Amino acid sequence: MVYGCSKNNIGKYHHTIAGIAGFGPGPHSLMSQLSDMVGGKFAYCLVHYSKINTRSKISFGTSAIVSGRSTPLVSEYITLEAISVENMEFPIMVGHEKTYTRIPFRSPTILDTGAFLSYLPTDLYQQLENALISVIKLVTIKNDKFKHCYTIYPNFPTIIFHFSKGAELVFTMRNTIIKYKDLWCLVINPTNDETIIGSLLQMDYMIGYDLENMNVSFRATNCSDH
């Protein structure tokens, strides 16, 4: 195994972090160096942030096969095709009538365990926010970190991310809402860049990568018990 050392790093890292492992397709990544032993397969399960004494886990090879629907992996991206709120697709205004239908879009998406929050392109984020406002019917406020917060604990709906080939991530408020400075805030913010699904939304999902067949699979799991 070949390991590297870097000194010019950008980002916020906790003092307990020993380093960063690369799992990409490059020749020097950990997965590329282990390819003969693990067949391009790895899976991880992130425990809920409230489980401070429980470690998240990662597995390789035959132990990393995740049953369930998969979505194609193109380079480092999967494709987000729709988002629904409380089993309703994003609302589209037609004249004075509000109809619920799927808005066709294809948003390249990165699963980023190093990102705490998640990000949607501004136009998609605005549609999501409008849908949430129409369902929750509470006044929202912004702060220095989050764009969508409540002063009281909201009855927050289920949010579903739909990916190509039928794979889905179903998020309850255990994933989507976090308390910050006496506010309850959505862990998704707008961005002018690509869609990023951060660690908070990935909690309690077994996420498996198959780099030989270039797909990613999801399975809802209590990662604390895995």
PDB file of C-alpha atoms in Angstrom:
ATOM      1  CA  MET A   1       0.000   0.000   0.000  1.00  0.00           C
ATOM      2  CA  VAL A   2       1.137   3.507  -0.831  1.00  0.00           C
ATOM      3  CA  TYR A   3       0.163   6.315   1.524  1.00  0.00           C
ATOM      4  CA  GLY A   4       0.584  10.034   0.962  1.00  0.00           C
ATOM      5  CA  CYS A   5       1.092  12.991   3.244  1.00  0.00           C
ATOM      6  CA  SER A   6      -0.225  16.497   2.587  1.00  0.00           C
ATOM      7  CA  LYS A   7       0.344  19.791   4.354  1.00  0.00           C
ATOM      8  CA  ASN A   8      -1.785  22.301   2.446  1.00  0.00           C
ATOM      9  CA  ASN A   9      -5.345  21.196   3.315  1.00  0.00           C
ATOM     10  CA  ILE A  10      -8.517  23.277   3.132  1.00  0.00           C
ATOM     11  CA  GLY A  11     -11.531  22.540   5.319  1.00  0.00           C
ATOM     12  CA  LYS A  12     -12.570  22.065   8.912  1.00  0.00           C
ATOM     13  CA  TYR A  13     -11.416  18.832  10.504  1.00  0.00           C
ATOM     14  CA  HIS A  14     -11.937  17.673  14.065  1.00  0.00           C
ATOM     15  CA  HIS A  15      -8.799  17.065  16.090  1.00  0.00           C
ATOM     16  CA  THR A  16      -9.686  13.376  16.429  1.00  0.00           C
ATOM     17  CA  ILE A  17      -9.549  12.791  12.653  1.00  0.00           C
ATOM     18  CA  ALA A  18      -6.439  10.822  11.752  1.00  0.00           C
ATOM     19  CA  GLY A  19      -6.605  11.388   8.001  1.00  0.00           C
ATOM     20  CA  ILE A  20      -8.663  11.157   4.827  1.00  0.00           C
ATOM     21  CA  ALA A  21      -9.035   8.024   2.711  1.00  0.00           C
ATOM     22  CA  GLY A  22      -9.640   8.370  -1.023  1.00  0.00           C
ATOM     23  CA  PHE A  23     -12.211   5.996  -2.512  1.00  0.00           C
ATOM     24  CA  GLY A  24     -12.352   7.423  -6.038  1.00  0.00           C
ATOM     25  CA  PRO A  25     -11.392   5.849  -9.372  1.00  0.00           C
ATOM     26  CA  GLY A  26      -7.873   7.348  -9.467  1.00  0.00           C
ATOM     27  CA  PRO A  27      -4.894   4.962  -9.524  1.00  0.00           C
ATOM     28  CA  HIS A  28      -3.651   6.005  -6.077  1.00  0.00           C
ATOM     29  CA  SER A  29      -6.961   5.817  -4.204  1.00  0.00           C
ATOM     30  CA  LEU A  30      -7.420   3.244  -1.466  1.00  0.00           C
ATOM     31  CA  MET A  31     -10.007   1.370  -3.530  1.00  0.00           C
ATOM     32  CA  SER A  32      -7.782   1.213  -6.602  1.00  0.00           C
ATOM     33  CA  GLN A  33      -4.938  -0.212  -4.548  1.00  0.00           C
ATOM     34  CA  LEU A  34      -7.261  -2.787  -2.961  1.00  0.00           C
ATOM     35  CA  SER A  35      -9.083  -3.631  -6.188  1.00  0.00           C
ATOM     36  CA  ASP A  36      -7.752  -7.196  -6.526  1.00  0.00           C
ATOM     37  CA  MET A  37      -8.833  -8.041  -2.980  1.00  0.00           C
ATOM     38  CA  VAL A  38     -12.230  -6.336  -2.719  1.00  0.00           C
ATOM     39  CA  GLY A  39     -13.527  -6.335  -6.288  1.00  0.00           C
ATOM     40  CA  GLY A  40     -14.274  -2.626  -6.263  1.00  0.00           C
ATOM     41  CA  LYS A  41     -16.903  -2.947  -3.528  1.00  0.00           C
ATOM     42  CA  PHE A  42     -17.214  -0.981  -0.300  1.00  0.00           C
ATOM     43  CA  ALA A  43     -20.108   0.067   1.908  1.00  0.00           C
ATOM     44  CA  TYR A  44     -20.508   2.357   4.895  1.00  0.00           C
ATOM     45  CA  CYS A  45     -23.160   3.036   7.504  1.00  0.00           C
ATOM     46  CA  LEU A  46     -23.124   6.387   9.339  1.00  0.00           C
ATOM     47  CA  VAL A  47     -24.630   6.362  12.821  1.00  0.00           C
ATOM     48  CA  HIS A  48     -26.898   9.186  13.940  1.00  0.00           C
ATOM     49  CA  TYR A  49     -24.944  12.120  15.333  1.00  0.00           C
ATOM     50  CA  SER A  50     -26.715  11.701  18.688  1.00  0.00           C
ATOM     51  CA  LYS A  51     -24.991   8.316  19.166  1.00  0.00           C
ATOM     52  CA  ILE A  52     -21.761   9.840  20.430  1.00  0.00           C
ATOM     53  CA  ASN A  53     -20.355   6.579  21.809  1.00  0.00           C
ATOM     54  CA  THR A  54     -21.079   4.492  18.712  1.00  0.00           C
ATOM     55  CA  ARG A  55     -18.767   4.272  15.726  1.00  0.00           C
ATOM     56  CA  SER A  56     -19.800   4.291  12.088  1.00  0.00           C
ATOM     57  CA  LYS A  57     -18.642   1.313  10.066  1.00  0.00           C
ATOM     58  CA  ILE A  58     -17.197   0.543   6.659  1.00  0.00           C
ATOM     59  CA  SER A  59     -16.848  -2.831   4.951  1.00  0.00           C
ATOM     60  CA  PHE A  60     -15.193  -4.136   1.795  1.00  0.00           C
ATOM     61  CA  GLY A  61     -15.598  -6.894  -0.773  1.00  0.00           C
ATOM     62  CA  THR A  62     -18.318  -9.503  -0.290  1.00  0.00           C
ATOM     63  CA  SER A  63     -19.251  -7.924   3.051  1.00  0.00           C
ATOM     64  CA  ALA A  64     -20.114  -4.714   1.214  1.00  0.00           C
ATOM     65  CA  ILE A  65     -22.906  -6.021  -1.032  1.00  0.00           C
ATOM     66  CA  VAL A  66     -26.040  -3.983  -0.283  1.00  0.00           C
ATOM     67  CA  SER A  67     -29.340  -5.517  -1.339  1.00  0.00           C
ATOM     68  CA  GLY A  68     -31.948  -3.201  -2.793  1.00  0.00           C
ATOM     69  CA  ARG A  69     -32.302  -0.915  -5.766  1.00  0.00           C
ATOM     70  CA  SER A  70     -29.175   0.669  -7.181  1.00  0.00           C
ATOM     71  CA  THR A  71     -28.537   3.770  -9.238  1.00  0.00           C
ATOM     72  CA  PRO A  72     -25.818   4.218 -11.890  1.00  0.00           C
ATOM     73  CA  LEU A  73     -22.555   5.867 -10.865  1.00  0.00           C
ATOM     74  CA  VAL A  74     -21.022   8.106 -13.527  1.00  0.00           C
ATOM     75  CA  SER A  75     -17.525   9.092 -12.449  1.00  0.00           C
ATOM     76  CA  GLU A  76     -18.286  10.266  -8.878  1.00  0.00           C
ATOM     77  CA  TYR A  77     -21.887  11.306  -9.552  1.00  0.00           C
ATOM     78  CA  ILE A  78     -25.307   9.740  -9.226  1.00  0.00           C
ATOM     79  CA  THR A  79     -28.359  11.383 -10.840  1.00  0.00           C
ATOM     80  CA  LEU A  80     -31.147  12.977  -8.826  1.00  0.00           C
ATOM     81  CA  GLU A  81     -34.321  12.994 -10.939  1.00  0.00           C
ATOM     82  CA  ALA A  82     -37.055  14.173  -8.562  1.00  0.00           C
ATOM     83  CA  ILE A  83     -37.830  15.172  -4.991  1.00  0.00           C
ATOM     84  CA  SER A  84     -41.160  14.643  -3.276  1.00  0.00           C
ATOM     85  CA  VAL A  85     -42.572  16.042  -0.054  1.00  0.00           C
ATOM     86  CA  GLU A  86     -45.121  14.007   1.899  1.00  0.00           C
ATOM     87  CA  ASN A  87     -45.643  11.737  -1.124  1.00  0.00           C
ATOM     88  CA  MET A  88     -46.377  14.702  -3.386  1.00  0.00           C
ATOM     89  CA  GLU A  89     -44.029  15.803  -6.118  1.00  0.00           C
ATOM     90  CA  PHE A  90     -42.988  19.440  -6.307  1.00  0.00           C
ATOM     91  CA  PRO A  91     -45.973  21.723  -6.966  1.00  0.00           C
ATOM     92  CA  ILE A  92     -46.257  23.463 -10.329  1.00  0.00           C
ATOM     93  CA  MET A  93     -48.546  26.460 -10.609  1.00  0.00           C
ATOM     94  CA  VAL A  94     -50.886  26.216 -13.606  1.00  0.00           C
ATOM     95  CA  GLY A  95     -52.933  29.410 -13.787  1.00  0.00           C
ATOM     96  CA  HIS A  96     -54.579  29.621 -10.379  1.00  0.00           C
ATOM     97  CA  GLU A  97     -54.580  25.871  -9.835  1.00  0.00           C
ATOM     98  CA  LYS A  98     -51.830  24.055  -7.977  1.00  0.00           C
ATOM     99  CA  THR A  99     -51.141  20.591  -9.377  1.00  0.00           C
ATOM    100  CA  TYR A 100     -48.658  18.072  -8.082  1.00  0.00           C
ATOM    101  CA  THR A 101     -46.546  16.380 -10.709  1.00  0.00           C
ATOM    102  CA  ARG A 102     -42.964  15.363 -11.281  1.00  0.00           C
ATOM    103  CA  ILE A 103     -40.755  18.141 -12.554  1.00  0.00           C
ATOM    104  CA  PRO A 104     -38.325  16.586 -15.031  1.00  0.00           C
ATOM    105  CA  PHE A 105     -34.752  17.412 -14.143  1.00  0.00           C
ATOM    106  CA  ARG A 106     -31.442  15.602 -13.921  1.00  0.00           C
ATOM    107  CA  SER A 107     -29.122  16.908 -11.257  1.00  0.00           C
ATOM    108  CA  PRO A 108     -25.632  15.354 -10.952  1.00  0.00           C
ATOM    109  CA  THR A 109     -25.244  14.512  -7.280  1.00  0.00           C
ATOM    110  CA  ILE A 110     -22.308  13.734  -5.008  1.00  0.00           C
ATOM    111  CA  LEU A 111     -22.586  11.677  -1.827  1.00  0.00           C
ATOM    112  CA  ASP A 112     -20.155  13.535   0.425  1.00  0.00           C
ATOM    113  CA  THR A 113     -19.505  12.069   3.876  1.00  0.00           C
ATOM    114  CA  GLY A 114     -17.146  14.967   4.564  1.00  0.00           C
ATOM    115  CA  ALA A 115     -19.938  17.528   4.228  1.00  0.00           C
ATOM    116  CA  PHE A 116     -22.176  18.028   7.258  1.00  0.00           C
ATOM    117  CA  LEU A 117     -25.027  19.739   5.404  1.00  0.00           C
ATOM    118  CA  SER A 118     -26.586  19.033   2.018  1.00  0.00           C
ATOM    119  CA  TYR A 119     -26.989  21.406  -0.917  1.00  0.00           C
ATOM    120  CA  LEU A 120     -29.399  21.769  -3.827  1.00  0.00           C
ATOM    121  CA  PRO A 121     -29.046  24.073  -6.828  1.00  0.00           C
ATOM    122  CA  THR A 122     -30.901  27.284  -6.022  1.00  0.00           C
ATOM    123  CA  ASP A 123     -33.876  26.669  -8.347  1.00  0.00           C
ATOM    124  CA  LEU A 124     -34.461  23.168  -6.966  1.00  0.00           C
ATOM    125  CA  TYR A 125     -33.980  24.367  -3.404  1.00  0.00           C
ATOM    126  CA  GLN A 126     -36.582  27.094  -3.910  1.00  0.00           C
ATOM    127  CA  GLN A 127     -39.119  24.565  -5.164  1.00  0.00           C
ATOM    128  CA  LEU A 128     -38.404  22.323  -2.171  1.00  0.00           C
ATOM    129  CA  GLU A 129     -38.766  25.244   0.234  1.00  0.00           C
ATOM    130  CA  ASN A 130     -42.064  26.290  -1.345  1.00  0.00           C
ATOM    131  CA  ALA A 131     -43.388  22.753  -1.003  1.00  0.00           C
ATOM    132  CA  LEU A 132     -42.358  22.608   2.663  1.00  0.00           C
ATOM    133  CA  ILE A 133     -43.956  25.964   3.418  1.00  0.00           C
ATOM    134  CA  SER A 134     -47.229  24.836   1.816  1.00  0.00           C
ATOM    135  CA  VAL A 135     -47.277  21.670   3.956  1.00  0.00           C
ATOM    136  CA  ILE A 136     -45.956  22.937   7.316  1.00  0.00           C
ATOM    137  CA  LYS A 137     -47.657  26.370   7.337  1.00  0.00           C
ATOM    138  CA  LEU A 138     -45.314  27.976   9.869  1.00  0.00           C
ATOM    139  CA  VAL A 139     -43.255  31.160   9.583  1.00  0.00           C
ATOM    140  CA  THR A 140     -39.654  30.442   8.604  1.00  0.00           C
ATOM    141  CA  ILE A 141     -36.545  32.450   9.466  1.00  0.00           C
ATOM    142  CA  LYS A 142     -32.881  32.419   8.412  1.00  0.00           C
ATOM    143  CA  ASN A 143     -29.701  32.620  10.425  1.00  0.00           C
ATOM    144  CA  ASP A 144     -25.952  32.659   9.823  1.00  0.00           C
ATOM    145  CA  LYS A 145     -25.800  28.963   8.883  1.00  0.00           C
ATOM    146  CA  PHE A 146     -29.225  27.781   7.741  1.00  0.00           C
ATOM    147  CA  LYS A 147     -31.746  29.227   5.283  1.00  0.00           C
ATOM    148  CA  HIS A 148     -34.895  27.522   6.565  1.00  0.00           C
ATOM    149  CA  CYS A 149     -35.589  27.432  10.316  1.00  0.00           C
ATOM    150  CA  TYR A 150     -38.476  27.438  12.777  1.00  0.00           C
ATOM    151  CA  THR A 151     -38.785  28.844  16.276  1.00  0.00           C
ATOM    152  CA  ILE A 152     -40.887  25.852  17.362  1.00  0.00           C
ATOM    153  CA  TYR A 153     -40.479  22.163  16.681  1.00  0.00           C
ATOM    154  CA  PRO A 154     -42.240  21.616  13.333  1.00  0.00           C
ATOM    155  CA  ASN A 155     -44.353  18.671  12.246  1.00  0.00           C
ATOM    156  CA  PHE A 156     -41.932  18.058   9.433  1.00  0.00           C
ATOM    157  CA  PRO A 157     -42.945  15.929   6.416  1.00  0.00           C
ATOM    158  CA  THR A 158     -41.041  13.047   4.862  1.00  0.00           C
ATOM    159  CA  ILE A 159     -38.780  14.072   1.979  1.00  0.00           C
ATOM    160  CA  ILE A 160     -37.859  11.547  -0.725  1.00  0.00           C
ATOM    161  CA  PHE A 161     -34.978  11.893  -3.181  1.00  0.00           C
ATOM    162  CA  HIS A 162     -35.645   9.871  -6.340  1.00  0.00           C
ATOM    163  CA  PHE A 163     -32.618   8.747  -8.366  1.00  0.00           C
ATOM    164  CA  SER A 164     -32.270   7.229 -11.820  1.00  0.00           C
ATOM    165  CA  LYS A 165     -33.296   3.558 -12.165  1.00  0.00           C
ATOM    166  CA  GLY A 166     -35.690   3.812  -9.229  1.00  0.00           C
ATOM    167  CA  ALA A 167     -33.367   4.069  -6.234  1.00  0.00           C
ATOM    168  CA  GLU A 168     -34.618   6.302  -3.408  1.00  0.00           C
ATOM    169  CA  LEU A 169     -33.488   7.914  -0.192  1.00  0.00           C
ATOM    170  CA  VAL A 170     -36.367   8.507   2.239  1.00  0.00           C
ATOM    171  CA  PHE A 171     -35.660  11.177   4.856  1.00  0.00           C
ATOM    172  CA  THR A 172     -37.670  11.639   8.036  1.00  0.00           C
ATOM    173  CA  MET A 173     -37.164  14.634  10.310  1.00  0.00           C
ATOM    174  CA  ARG A 174     -34.572  12.582  12.176  1.00  0.00           C
ATOM    175  CA  ASN A 175     -32.365  13.271   9.134  1.00  0.00           C
ATOM    176  CA  THR A 176     -33.666  16.580   7.870  1.00  0.00           C
ATOM    177  CA  ILE A 177     -34.011  18.796  10.967  1.00  0.00           C
ATOM    178  CA  ILE A 178     -31.315  19.838  13.455  1.00  0.00           C
ATOM    179  CA  LYS A 179     -31.425  22.157  16.458  1.00  0.00           C
ATOM    180  CA  TYR A 180     -29.197  25.221  16.157  1.00  0.00           C
ATOM    181  CA  LYS A 181     -29.241  28.257  18.482  1.00  0.00           C
ATOM    182  CA  ASP A 182     -32.749  27.470  19.794  1.00  0.00           C
ATOM    183  CA  LEU A 183     -34.049  27.048  16.244  1.00  0.00           C
ATOM    184  CA  TRP A 184     -35.083  23.956  14.319  1.00  0.00           C
ATOM    185  CA  CYS A 185     -33.429  24.092  10.911  1.00  0.00           C
ATOM    186  CA  LEU A 186     -33.529  22.226   7.610  1.00  0.00           C
ATOM    187  CA  VAL A 187     -30.140  20.646   6.906  1.00  0.00           C
ATOM    188  CA  ILE A 188     -30.363  21.496   3.186  1.00  0.00           C
ATOM    189  CA  ASN A 189     -29.128  24.832   1.836  1.00  0.00           C
ATOM    190  CA  PRO A 190     -29.117  26.356  -1.669  1.00  0.00           C
ATOM    191  CA  THR A 191     -25.988  26.472  -3.807  1.00  0.00           C
ATOM    192  CA  ASN A 192     -24.921  27.745  -7.202  1.00  0.00           C
ATOM    193  CA  ASP A 193     -23.072  24.483  -7.712  1.00  0.00           C
ATOM    194  CA  GLU A 194     -24.055  20.813  -7.967  1.00  0.00           C
ATOM    195  CA  THR A 195     -26.235  18.785  -5.608  1.00  0.00           C
ATOM    196  CA  ILE A 196     -24.390  17.463  -2.550  1.00  0.00           C
ATOM    197  CA  ILE A 197     -25.859  14.972  -0.095  1.00  0.00           C
ATOM    198  CA  GLY A 198     -23.970  15.413   3.157  1.00  0.00           C
ATOM    199  CA  SER A 199     -23.522  13.170   6.169  1.00  0.00           C
ATOM    200  CA  LEU A 200     -26.674  14.219   8.048  1.00  0.00           C
ATOM    201  CA  LEU A 201     -28.920  12.955   5.248  1.00  0.00           C
ATOM    202  CA  GLN A 202     -26.857   9.770   4.902  1.00  0.00           C
ATOM    203  CA  MET A 203     -27.234   8.744   8.544  1.00  0.00           C
ATOM    204  CA  ASP A 204     -28.809   5.333   9.161  1.00  0.00           C
ATOM    205  CA  TYR A 205     -28.461   4.224   5.562  1.00  0.00           C
ATOM    206  CA  MET A 206     -26.224   1.424   4.385  1.00  0.00           C
ATOM    207  CA  ILE A 207     -24.674   2.844   1.236  1.00  0.00           C
ATOM    208  CA  GLY A 208     -22.823   0.445  -1.015  1.00  0.00           C
ATOM    209  CA  TYR A 209     -20.543   1.246  -3.941  1.00  0.00           C
ATOM    210  CA  ASP A 210     -19.730  -1.230  -6.709  1.00  0.00           C
ATOM    211  CA  LEU A 211     -16.956   0.398  -8.733  1.00  0.00           C
ATOM    212  CA  GLU A 212     -16.689  -2.532 -11.143  1.00  0.00           C
ATOM    213  CA  ASN A 213     -20.348  -2.323 -12.186  1.00  0.00           C
ATOM    214  CA  MET A 214     -20.469   1.445 -11.478  1.00  0.00           C
ATOM    215  CA  ASN A 215     -23.533   1.664  -9.273  1.00  0.00           C
ATOM    216  CA  VAL A 216     -24.559   2.737  -5.767  1.00  0.00           C
ATOM    217  CA  SER A 217     -27.163   0.979  -3.609  1.00  0.00           C
ATOM    218  CA  PHE A 218     -29.107   2.212  -0.573  1.00  0.00           C
ATOM    219  CA  ARG A 219     -30.772   0.356   2.297  1.00  0.00           C
ATOM    220  CA  ALA A 220     -32.351   1.964   5.353  1.00  0.00           C
ATOM    221  CA  THR A 221     -30.537   0.548   8.402  1.00  0.00           C
ATOM    222  CA  ASN A 222     -30.134   1.277  12.083  1.00  0.00           C
ATOM    223  CA  CYS A 223     -26.394   1.801  11.805  1.00  0.00           C
ATOM    224  CA  SER A 224     -25.981   1.699  15.585  1.00  0.00           C
ATOM    225  CA  ASP A 225     -26.972  -1.980  15.533  1.00  0.00           C
ATOM    226  CA  HIS A 226     -25.155  -2.962  12.366  1.00  0.00           C
TER     227      HIS A 226
END
